[in-house]
Short mmCIF file of N, CA, C and O in Angstrom, two decimals:
data_model
loop_
_atom_site.label_atom_id
_atom_site.label_comp_id
_atom_site.label_asym_id
_atom_site.label_seq_id
_atom_site.Cartn_x
_atom_site.Cartn_y
_atom_site.Cartn_z
N MET A 1 1.05 -1.04 -0.21
CA MET A 1 0.07 -0.05 -0.03
C MET A 1 0.76 1.13 0.05
O MET A 1 0.58 2.13 -0.69
N ILE A 2 2.05 1.29 0.56
CA ILE A 2 2.87 2.25 0.93
C ILE A 2 3.49 2.67 -0.78
O ILE A 2 3.25 3.90 -0.89
N GLU A 3 3.33 1.82 -1.67
CA GLU A 3 3.79 2.16 -2.99
C GLU A 3 3.14 2.93 -3.82
O GLU A 3 3.43 3.65 -4.48
N THR A 4 1.46 3.35 -3.30
CA THR A 4 0.79 4.00 -3.93
C THR A 4 0.73 5.24 -3.39
O THR A 4 0.14 6.05 -4.04
N LEU A 5 1.43 5.42 -2.30
CA LEU A 5 1.80 7.06 -1.88
C LEU A 5 2.13 8.02 -3.09
O LEU A 5 1.64 9.34 -3.23
N LYS A 6 3.09 7.72 -3.53
CA LYS A 6 3.62 8.39 -4.95
C LYS A 6 2.68 9.00 -5.64
O LYS A 6 2.25 10.36 -5.87
N GLU A 7 1.77 8.34 -6.27
CA GLU A 7 0.75 8.25 -7.00
C GLU A 7 -0.40 9.28 -6.74
O GLU A 7 -1.08 10.29 -7.06
N ARG A 8 -0.88 8.83 -5.19
CA ARG A 8 -2.02 9.57 -4.24
C ARG A 8 -1.56 11.23 -4.07
O ARG A 8 -2.17 11.86 -4.31
N VAL A 9 -0.15 10.88 -3.55
CA VAL A 9 0.23 12.39 -3.19
C VAL A 9 0.60 13.57 -4.66
O VAL A 9 -0.10 14.80 -4.68
N ASN A 10 1.03 12.80 -5.55
CA ASN A 10 1.32 13.88 -6.56
C ASN A 10 -0.01 14.36 -7.44
O ASN A 10 0.17 15.15 -8.54
N CYS A 11 -1.04 13.10 -7.41
CA CYS A 11 -1.96 13.74 -8.12
C CYS A 11 -3.22 14.54 -7.29
O CYS A 11 -4.28 15.30 -7.93
N ASP A 12 -2.60 15.18 -6.24
CA ASP A 12 -3.62 16.17 -5.15
C ASP A 12 -2.40 17.79 -5.30
O ASP A 12 -2.01 17.89 -4.93
N ALA A 13 -3.16 18.23 -6.19
CA ALA A 13 -2.44 19.59 -6.64
C ALA A 13 -2.17 20.65 -5.39
O ALA A 13 -1.11 21.22 -5.38
N GLY A 14 -3.24 20.55 -4.65
CA GLY A 14 -3.31 21.28 -3.71
C GLY A 14 -2.13 20.93 -2.37
O GLY A 14 -1.65 21.85 -1.70
N LEU A 15 -1.93 19.69 -2.04
CA LEU A 15 -1.27 19.14 -1.63
C LEU A 15 0.35 19.42 -1.82
O LEU A 15 1.08 19.88 -1.28
N VAL A 16 0.62 19.20 -3.14
CA VAL A 16 1.76 19.44 -4.00
C VAL A 16 2.59 20.95 -3.75
O VAL A 16 3.08 21.44 -3.27
N ARG A 17 1.50 21.87 -3.87
CA ARG A 17 1.53 23.10 -4.02
C ARG A 17 1.77 23.71 -2.42
O ARG A 17 2.84 24.39 -1.84
N ARG A 18 0.91 22.87 -1.38
CA ARG A 18 1.35 23.02 0.09
C ARG A 18 2.97 22.74 0.49
O ARG A 18 3.47 23.39 1.25
N GLY A 19 3.45 21.74 -0.04
CA GLY A 19 5.12 21.12 0.31
C GLY A 19 5.86 21.57 -0.77
O GLY A 19 6.85 21.15 -1.07
N ARG A 20 5.27 22.60 -1.64
CA ARG A 20 6.52 23.44 -2.78
C ARG A 20 7.81 23.71 -2.08
O ARG A 20 8.91 23.96 -3.01
N TYR A 21 7.84 24.01 -1.21
CA TYR A 21 9.35 24.60 -0.50
C TYR A 21 9.77 23.08 0.33
O TYR A 21 10.90 23.29 0.88
N LEU A 22 9.47 22.05 0.39
CA LEU A 22 9.67 20.81 1.06
C LEU A 22 10.64 20.06 0.02
O LEU A 22 10.13 19.54 -1.13
N THR A 23 11.86 19.68 0.41
CA THR A 23 12.62 18.58 -0.25
C THR A 23 13.45 18.18 0.80
O THR A 23 14.18 18.53 1.38
N THR A 24 13.23 16.60 0.73
CA THR A 24 13.60 15.69 1.62
C THR A 24 13.46 14.22 1.42
O THR A 24 13.01 13.98 0.70
N THR A 25 14.28 13.61 2.46
CA THR A 25 13.73 12.42 2.41
C THR A 25 13.66 11.67 3.83
O THR A 25 14.55 12.11 4.49
N PHE A 26 12.66 10.84 4.06
CA PHE A 26 12.38 10.59 5.21
C PHE A 26 12.00 8.96 5.24
O PHE A 26 11.52 8.37 4.41
N LEU A 27 12.37 8.37 6.30
CA LEU A 27 12.25 6.91 6.51
C LEU A 27 11.02 6.43 7.31
O LEU A 27 10.65 7.33 8.26
N LEU A 28 10.14 5.58 7.05
CA LEU A 28 9.03 5.31 7.34
C LEU A 28 9.05 3.69 7.74
O LEU A 28 9.29 2.77 6.65
N GLU A 29 8.89 3.43 9.08
CA GLU A 29 9.08 1.72 9.48
C GLU A 29 7.75 1.42 10.07
O GLU A 29 7.43 2.25 11.08
N ILE A 30 7.50 0.46 9.70
CA ILE A 30 5.94 -0.03 10.12
C ILE A 30 6.39 -1.43 10.43
O ILE A 30 6.82 -2.12 9.48
N GLY A 31 6.37 -1.78 11.61
CA GLY A 31 7.06 -2.99 11.97
C GLY A 31 8.17 -3.65 11.47
O GLY A 31 9.14 -2.79 11.66
N ALA A 32 8.49 -4.76 10.65
CA ALA A 32 9.65 -4.54 10.20
C ALA A 32 9.76 -4.21 8.90
O ALA A 32 10.89 -4.29 8.09
N ALA A 33 9.15 -3.59 8.12
CA ALA A 33 9.12 -3.19 6.97
C ALA A 33 9.43 -1.38 6.98
O ALA A 33 9.20 -0.80 7.87
N VAL A 34 10.83 -1.38 6.30
CA VAL A 34 11.07 -0.09 6.21
C VAL A 34 11.04 0.85 4.38
O VAL A 34 11.30 -0.35 3.54
N TRP A 35 10.60 1.73 4.34
CA TRP A 35 10.68 2.62 3.28
C TRP A 35 11.45 3.99 3.30
O TRP A 35 11.14 4.64 4.56
N LEU A 36 12.01 4.48 2.36
CA LEU A 36 12.58 5.80 2.17
C LEU A 36 11.87 6.13 1.61
O LEU A 36 11.95 6.10 0.12
N ILE A 37 11.21 7.60 1.49
CA ILE A 37 10.23 8.21 0.78
C ILE A 37 10.95 9.38 0.41
O ILE A 37 11.42 10.24 1.22
N SER A 38 11.01 9.61 -0.67
CA SER A 38 12.05 11.09 -1.21
C SER A 38 11.19 12.27 -1.66
O SER A 38 9.96 11.63 -2.63
N ILE A 39 10.96 13.29 -1.08
CA ILE A 39 10.19 14.36 -1.48
C ILE A 39 11.03 15.48 -2.28
O ILE A 39 12.22 15.91 -1.56
N HIS A 40 10.46 15.82 -3.42
CA HIS A 40 11.15 17.27 -3.98
C HIS A 40 10.07 18.14 -4.38
O HIS A 40 9.24 18.00 -5.41
N GLU A 41 10.21 19.56 -4.10
CA GLU A 41 9.38 20.52 -3.86
C GLU A 41 7.82 20.21 -3.78
O GLU A 41 7.19 20.53 -4.84
N GLY A 42 7.63 19.13 -2.76
CA GLY A 42 6.16 18.59 -2.75
C GLY A 42 5.66 17.45 -3.44
O GLY A 42 4.81 16.71 -3.34
N ARG A 43 6.57 16.98 -4.57
CA ARG A 43 6.10 16.18 -5.14
C ARG A 43 6.97 14.52 -4.54
O ARG A 43 8.39 14.69 -4.12
N ILE A 44 6.46 13.25 -4.53
CA ILE A 44 7.41 12.07 -4.19
C ILE A 44 7.88 11.76 -5.22
O ILE A 44 7.07 11.33 -6.12
N VAL A 45 9.12 11.50 -5.27
CA VAL A 45 9.88 11.40 -6.43
C VAL A 45 10.42 9.67 -6.41
O VAL A 45 10.41 9.01 -7.08
N SER A 46 10.42 9.24 -5.25
CA SER A 46 10.36 8.05 -4.81
C SER A 46 10.14 7.40 -3.99
O SER A 46 10.36 7.98 -2.26
N VAL A 47 9.44 6.14 -3.79
CA VAL A 47 9.35 5.29 -2.39
C VAL A 47 9.98 4.06 -2.49
O VAL A 47 9.73 3.20 -3.64
N THR A 48 11.06 3.93 -1.88
CA THR A 48 11.96 2.64 -2.05
C THR A 48 11.89 1.83 -0.69
O THR A 48 12.21 2.04 0.53
N LYS A 49 11.63 0.64 -1.02
CA LYS A 49 11.45 -0.20 0.05
C LYS A 49 12.57 -0.88 0.60
O LYS A 49 13.44 -1.02 -0.33
N GLY A 50 12.80 -0.96 1.76
CA GLY A 50 14.34 -1.42 2.52
C GLY A 50 14.17 -3.12 2.35
O GLY A 50 13.40 -3.86 1.79
N PRO A 51 15.10 -3.71 2.74
CA PRO A 51 15.99 -3.59 4.06
C PRO A 51 17.02 -2.48 3.40
O PRO A 51 17.55 -2.65 2.49
N PHE A 52 17.42 -1.68 4.35
CA PHE A 52 18.81 -0.82 4.05
C PHE A 52 19.71 -0.83 4.59
O PHE A 52 19.67 -1.40 6.09
N VAL A 53 21.20 -1.02 4.53
CA VAL A 53 22.25 -1.14 5.13
C VAL A 53 22.58 0.16 6.11
O VAL A 53 22.40 0.42 7.28
N MET A 54 22.54 1.49 5.76
CA MET A 54 22.71 2.86 6.24
C MET A 54 22.00 3.76 5.53
O MET A 54 22.56 4.17 4.85
N PRO A 55 20.65 3.54 5.52
CA PRO A 55 19.81 4.70 5.21
C PRO A 55 19.76 6.11 5.52
O PRO A 55 20.38 6.40 6.60
N SER A 56 19.83 7.15 4.42
CA SER A 56 20.15 8.32 4.83
C SER A 56 18.83 9.46 4.72
O SER A 56 17.96 9.08 3.79
N SER A 57 18.42 9.65 5.95
CA SER A 57 16.97 10.37 5.85
C SER A 57 17.16 11.87 6.89
O SER A 57 18.05 11.57 7.71
N SER A 58 16.34 12.60 6.60
CA SER A 58 16.27 13.50 7.53
C SER A 58 15.74 13.16 8.77
O SER A 58 16.41 13.75 9.75
N PHE A 59 14.74 12.39 9.06
CA PHE A 59 14.19 11.87 9.74
C PHE A 59 13.01 10.32 9.78
O PHE A 59 13.31 10.07 8.66
N ALA A 60 12.62 9.80 10.68
CA ALA A 60 12.43 8.65 10.79
C ALA A 60 11.20 8.73 11.82
O ALA A 60 10.92 9.33 12.72
N LEU A 61 9.83 7.81 10.92
CA LEU A 61 8.81 7.94 12.09
C LEU A 61 8.67 6.10 11.90
O LEU A 61 8.83 5.22 10.62
N ARG A 62 8.46 5.80 13.46
CA ARG A 62 8.18 4.24 13.53
C ARG A 62 7.08 4.14 14.19
O ARG A 62 6.93 4.81 14.98
N THR A 63 6.46 3.01 13.63
CA THR A 63 5.52 2.58 14.33
C THR A 63 5.24 0.95 14.48
O THR A 63 5.60 0.17 13.58
N SER A 64 4.20 0.38 15.04
CA SER A 64 3.71 -1.19 15.04
C SER A 64 3.04 -1.50 13.61
O SER A 64 2.30 -0.61 13.01
N GLU A 65 3.06 -2.62 12.93
CA GLU A 65 2.12 -3.04 12.13
C GLU A 65 0.28 -2.35 12.67
O GLU A 65 -0.46 -1.96 11.89
N ALA A 66 -0.12 -2.85 13.73
CA ALA A 66 -1.24 -2.77 14.15
C ALA A 66 -1.58 -1.45 14.65
O ALA A 66 -2.64 -1.12 14.24
N GLU A 67 -0.80 -0.59 14.88
CA GLU A 67 -1.11 0.91 14.98
C GLU A 67 -1.32 1.44 13.81
O GLU A 67 -2.31 2.32 13.51
N TRP A 68 0.02 1.20 12.55
CA TRP A 68 -0.57 1.71 11.21
C TRP A 68 -1.97 0.96 10.65
O TRP A 68 -2.50 1.75 10.13
N GLU A 69 -2.27 -0.13 10.72
CA GLU A 69 -3.58 -0.50 10.30
C GLU A 69 -4.68 0.45 10.63
O GLU A 69 -5.60 0.77 10.01
N ARG A 70 -4.70 0.31 12.07
CA ARG A 70 -5.64 1.51 12.78
C ARG A 70 -5.82 2.82 12.11
O ARG A 70 -6.69 3.59 11.90
N PHE A 71 -4.30 3.54 11.82
CA PHE A 71 -4.43 4.79 11.52
C PHE A 71 -5.12 4.61 9.81
O PHE A 71 -5.35 5.65 9.25
N CYS A 72 -4.96 3.71 9.16
CA CYS A 72 -5.10 3.49 7.74
C CYS A 72 -6.71 3.17 7.35
O CYS A 72 -7.02 2.92 6.40
N GLU A 73 -7.27 3.16 8.82
CA GLU A 73 -8.52 2.65 8.37
C GLU A 73 -9.54 3.78 7.81
O GLU A 73 -9.01 4.98 7.71
N ARG A 74 -10.32 3.58 7.31
CA ARG A 74 -11.11 4.72 6.83
C ARG A 74 -11.41 5.86 7.56
O ARG A 74 -11.43 6.78 7.17
N ARG A 75 -12.39 5.29 8.74
CA ARG A 75 -12.42 6.29 9.87
C ARG A 75 -11.68 6.00 11.17
O ARG A 75 -12.37 5.05 11.76
N PRO A 76 -10.51 6.15 11.15
CA PRO A 76 -9.54 5.73 12.59
C PRO A 76 -10.16 6.08 13.89
O PRO A 76 -10.82 7.06 13.88
N PRO A 77 -10.05 5.51 14.48
CA PRO A 77 -10.65 5.85 16.10
C PRO A 77 -9.94 6.85 16.67
O PRO A 77 -8.54 7.05 16.51
N PRO A 78 -10.42 7.47 17.54
CA PRO A 78 -9.92 8.64 18.23
C PRO A 78 -8.43 8.12 18.61
O PRO A 78 -8.22 6.83 19.31
N GLY A 79 -7.42 8.90 18.51
CA GLY A 79 -5.85 8.59 19.02
C GLY A 79 -5.27 7.86 17.76
O GLY A 79 -3.85 7.35 18.18
N SER A 80 -5.93 7.45 17.14
CA SER A 80 -5.49 6.83 15.97
C SER A 80 -5.42 7.37 14.42
O SER A 80 -4.72 7.23 13.79
N ASN A 81 -6.29 8.65 14.71
CA ASN A 81 -6.51 9.46 13.67
C ASN A 81 -5.82 10.59 13.17
O ASN A 81 -5.83 11.26 11.97
N ASP A 82 -4.55 10.72 13.70
CA ASP A 82 -3.69 11.70 13.48
C ASP A 82 -2.21 11.48 13.73
O ASP A 82 -1.98 10.62 14.71
N LEU A 83 -1.28 11.66 13.17
CA LEU A 83 0.25 11.67 13.36
C LEU A 83 0.48 12.13 14.82
O LEU A 83 1.29 11.32 15.66
N MET A 84 0.23 13.41 15.19
CA MET A 84 0.42 13.89 16.61
C MET A 84 -0.16 12.89 17.79
O MET A 84 0.34 12.87 18.80
N ALA A 85 -1.54 12.69 17.63
CA ALA A 85 -2.22 11.78 18.25
C ALA A 85 -1.48 10.80 18.77
O ALA A 85 -1.16 10.10 19.91
N LEU A 86 -0.92 9.91 17.66
CA LEU A 86 -0.05 8.56 17.67
C LEU A 86 1.05 8.81 18.35
O LEU A 86 1.90 8.20 19.25
N ILE A 87 1.73 10.30 18.40
CA ILE A 87 3.10 10.54 19.06
C ILE A 87 2.26 10.71 20.57
O ILE A 87 3.30 10.31 21.38
N LYS A 88 1.46 11.54 20.69
CA LYS A 88 1.29 11.60 21.90
C LYS A 88 0.96 10.17 22.79
O LYS A 88 1.26 10.23 23.97
N ARG A 89 0.40 9.17 21.94
CA ARG A 89 0.27 7.83 22.86
C ARG A 89 1.39 7.02 22.99
O ARG A 89 1.56 5.93 23.34
N ARG A 90 2.50 7.60 22.24
CA ARG A 90 3.57 7.12 22.20
C ARG A 90 3.72 5.87 21.35
O ARG A 90 4.70 4.57 21.58
N VAL A 91 3.01 5.56 20.24
CA VAL A 91 3.13 4.55 19.82
C VAL A 91 3.79 4.70 18.11
O VAL A 91 3.82 4.07 17.27
N LEU A 92 3.88 6.15 17.75
CA LEU A 92 4.70 6.44 16.83
C LEU A 92 5.73 7.06 17.21
O LEU A 92 5.74 8.41 18.02
N LYS A 93 7.05 6.96 17.03
CA LYS A 93 8.48 7.49 17.05
C LYS A 93 8.78 8.43 15.99
O LYS A 93 8.91 7.99 14.90
N ALA A 94 8.99 9.49 16.30
CA ALA A 94 9.52 10.64 15.34
C ALA A 94 11.01 11.05 15.79
O ALA A 94 11.40 11.21 16.70
N GLU A 95 12.11 10.52 14.70
CA GLU A 95 13.41 10.48 15.18
C GLU A 95 14.23 11.39 14.25
O GLU A 95 13.85 11.19 12.98
N GLY A 96 15.13 12.27 14.51
CA GLY A 96 16.27 12.67 13.33
C GLY A 96 15.93 14.36 13.54
O GLY A 96 15.67 14.49 14.51
N GLU A 97 16.13 14.64 12.34
CA GLU A 97 15.89 16.27 12.39
C GLU A 97 14.57 16.56 12.28
O GLU A 97 13.79 17.00 11.26
N LEU A 98 13.90 16.56 13.18
CA LEU A 98 12.37 17.02 13.38
C LEU A 98 11.74 18.18 12.80
O LEU A 98 10.69 18.61 13.08
N GLN A 99 13.10 19.27 12.84
CA GLN A 99 12.34 20.52 12.56
C GLN A 99 11.70 20.53 10.95
O GLN A 99 10.35 21.62 10.82
N VAL A 100 11.99 19.85 10.20
CA VAL A 100 11.73 19.64 8.71
C VAL A 100 10.25 19.12 8.91
O VAL A 100 9.21 19.50 8.19
N PHE A 101 9.99 18.14 9.86
CA PHE A 101 8.92 17.30 10.03
C PHE A 101 7.80 18.24 10.61
O PHE A 101 6.59 18.29 10.44
N MET A 102 8.30 19.06 11.85
CA MET A 102 7.26 19.84 12.19
C MET A 102 7.00 21.05 11.50
O MET A 102 5.86 21.72 11.72
N ALA A 103 8.10 21.59 10.90
CA ALA A 103 7.39 22.63 9.82
C ALA A 103 6.85 22.18 8.89
O ALA A 103 5.94 23.43 7.93
N ASN A 104 6.50 21.41 8.41
CA ASN A 104 5.69 20.69 7.26
C ASN A 104 4.82 19.65 7.53
O ASN A 104 4.19 18.63 6.87
N LEU A 105 4.29 19.96 8.91
CA LEU A 105 3.54 18.80 9.31
C LEU A 105 2.16 18.75 8.94
O LEU A 105 1.76 17.36 8.78
N ARG A 106 1.52 19.56 8.35
CA ARG A 106 0.20 19.60 7.66
C ARG A 106 0.51 18.69 6.51
O ARG A 106 -0.34 17.87 6.20
N TYR A 107 1.81 18.85 5.74
CA TYR A 107 1.77 18.17 4.38
C TYR A 107 2.11 16.53 4.93
O TYR A 107 1.24 15.95 4.24
N PHE A 108 2.54 16.46 5.76
CA PHE A 108 2.98 15.03 6.08
C PHE A 108 1.45 14.48 6.69
O PHE A 108 1.41 13.05 6.35
N LYS A 109 0.89 15.16 7.46
CA LYS A 109 -0.46 14.42 8.02
C LYS A 109 -1.13 14.13 6.65
O LYS A 109 -2.11 13.00 6.48
N GLU A 110 -1.37 15.11 5.66
CA GLU A 110 -2.19 15.11 4.48
C GLU A 110 -1.74 13.92 3.58
O GLU A 110 -2.38 12.84 3.21
N ALA A 111 -0.46 13.75 3.73
CA ALA A 111 -0.04 13.07 2.44
C ALA A 111 0.16 11.41 2.92
O ALA A 111 -0.58 10.91 2.55
N LEU A 112 0.29 11.31 4.62
CA LEU A 112 0.08 9.72 4.94
C LEU A 112 -1.33 9.62 5.22
O LEU A 112 -1.56 8.27 4.77
N GLY A 113 -2.04 10.60 5.26
CA GLY A 113 -3.52 10.49 5.34
C GLY A 113 -4.15 9.95 3.94
O GLY A 113 -5.36 8.99 4.09
N LYS A 114 -3.54 10.06 2.69
CA LYS A 114 -3.65 9.31 1.49
C LYS A 114 -3.96 8.04 1.56
O LYS A 114 -4.53 7.43 0.70
N LEU A 115 -3.05 7.39 2.48
CA LEU A 115 -2.88 5.85 2.68
C LEU A 115 -4.28 4.98 3.16
O LEU A 115 -4.02 4.09 3.07
N ARG A 116 -5.20 6.06 3.64
CA ARG A 116 -6.23 5.19 4.42
C ARG A 116 -7.09 4.59 3.24
O ARG A 116 -7.06 4.83 1.94
N ARG A 117 -7.91 3.74 3.81
CA ARG A 117 -8.31 2.98 2.79
C ARG A 117 -9.22 3.78 1.75
O ARG A 117 -10.32 4.66 2.32
N GLU A 118 -9.57 3.44 0.58
CA GLU A 118 -10.53 4.42 -0.51
C GLU A 118 -9.62 5.65 -0.38
O GLU A 118 -10.31 6.36 -1.30
N GLY A 119 -8.40 5.97 -0.06
CA GLY A 119 -7.68 7.10 -0.04
C GLY A 119 -8.63 8.31 0.73
O GLY A 119 -7.94 9.57 -0.08
N VAL A 120 -8.92 8.11 1.35
CA VAL A 120 -10.08 9.44 2.29
C VAL A 120 -9.13 10.11 3.11
O VAL A 120 -8.35 9.16 4.22
N ALA A 121 -8.64 11.01 3.45
CA ALA A 121 -8.01 11.75 4.26
C ALA A 121 -9.01 12.45 5.26
O ALA A 121 -10.19 12.47 5.11
N ALA A 122 -8.14 12.33 6.52
CA ALA A 122 -9.26 12.84 7.67
C ALA A 122 -9.58 14.18 7.18
O ALA A 122 -8.75 15.49 7.00
#
């Protein structure tokens, strides 16, 4: 499902415009699966599945498969509906250069929200 992120984000002109000043690579770890997601001026240019020996990324988001499944439900339950709610519950770890993540928080919330079943963002 993560592989569809590129198409889903790049087809949303408003989201791409929101991220027009964002160029970064971040790591998304869900259970044992790992992806490097590269963004250039708001467009996702690549989604690369690991494993990686020494991945280079600005920051990493790490969570369990069970929590990610709840986040990706069409209508996630309270506490699982938002990246910051997951962080507050301590089931999502954000590590690394968090300034990039926090400065573009709405972009990341909406982009990862595109992975919800049927592509419905919160």
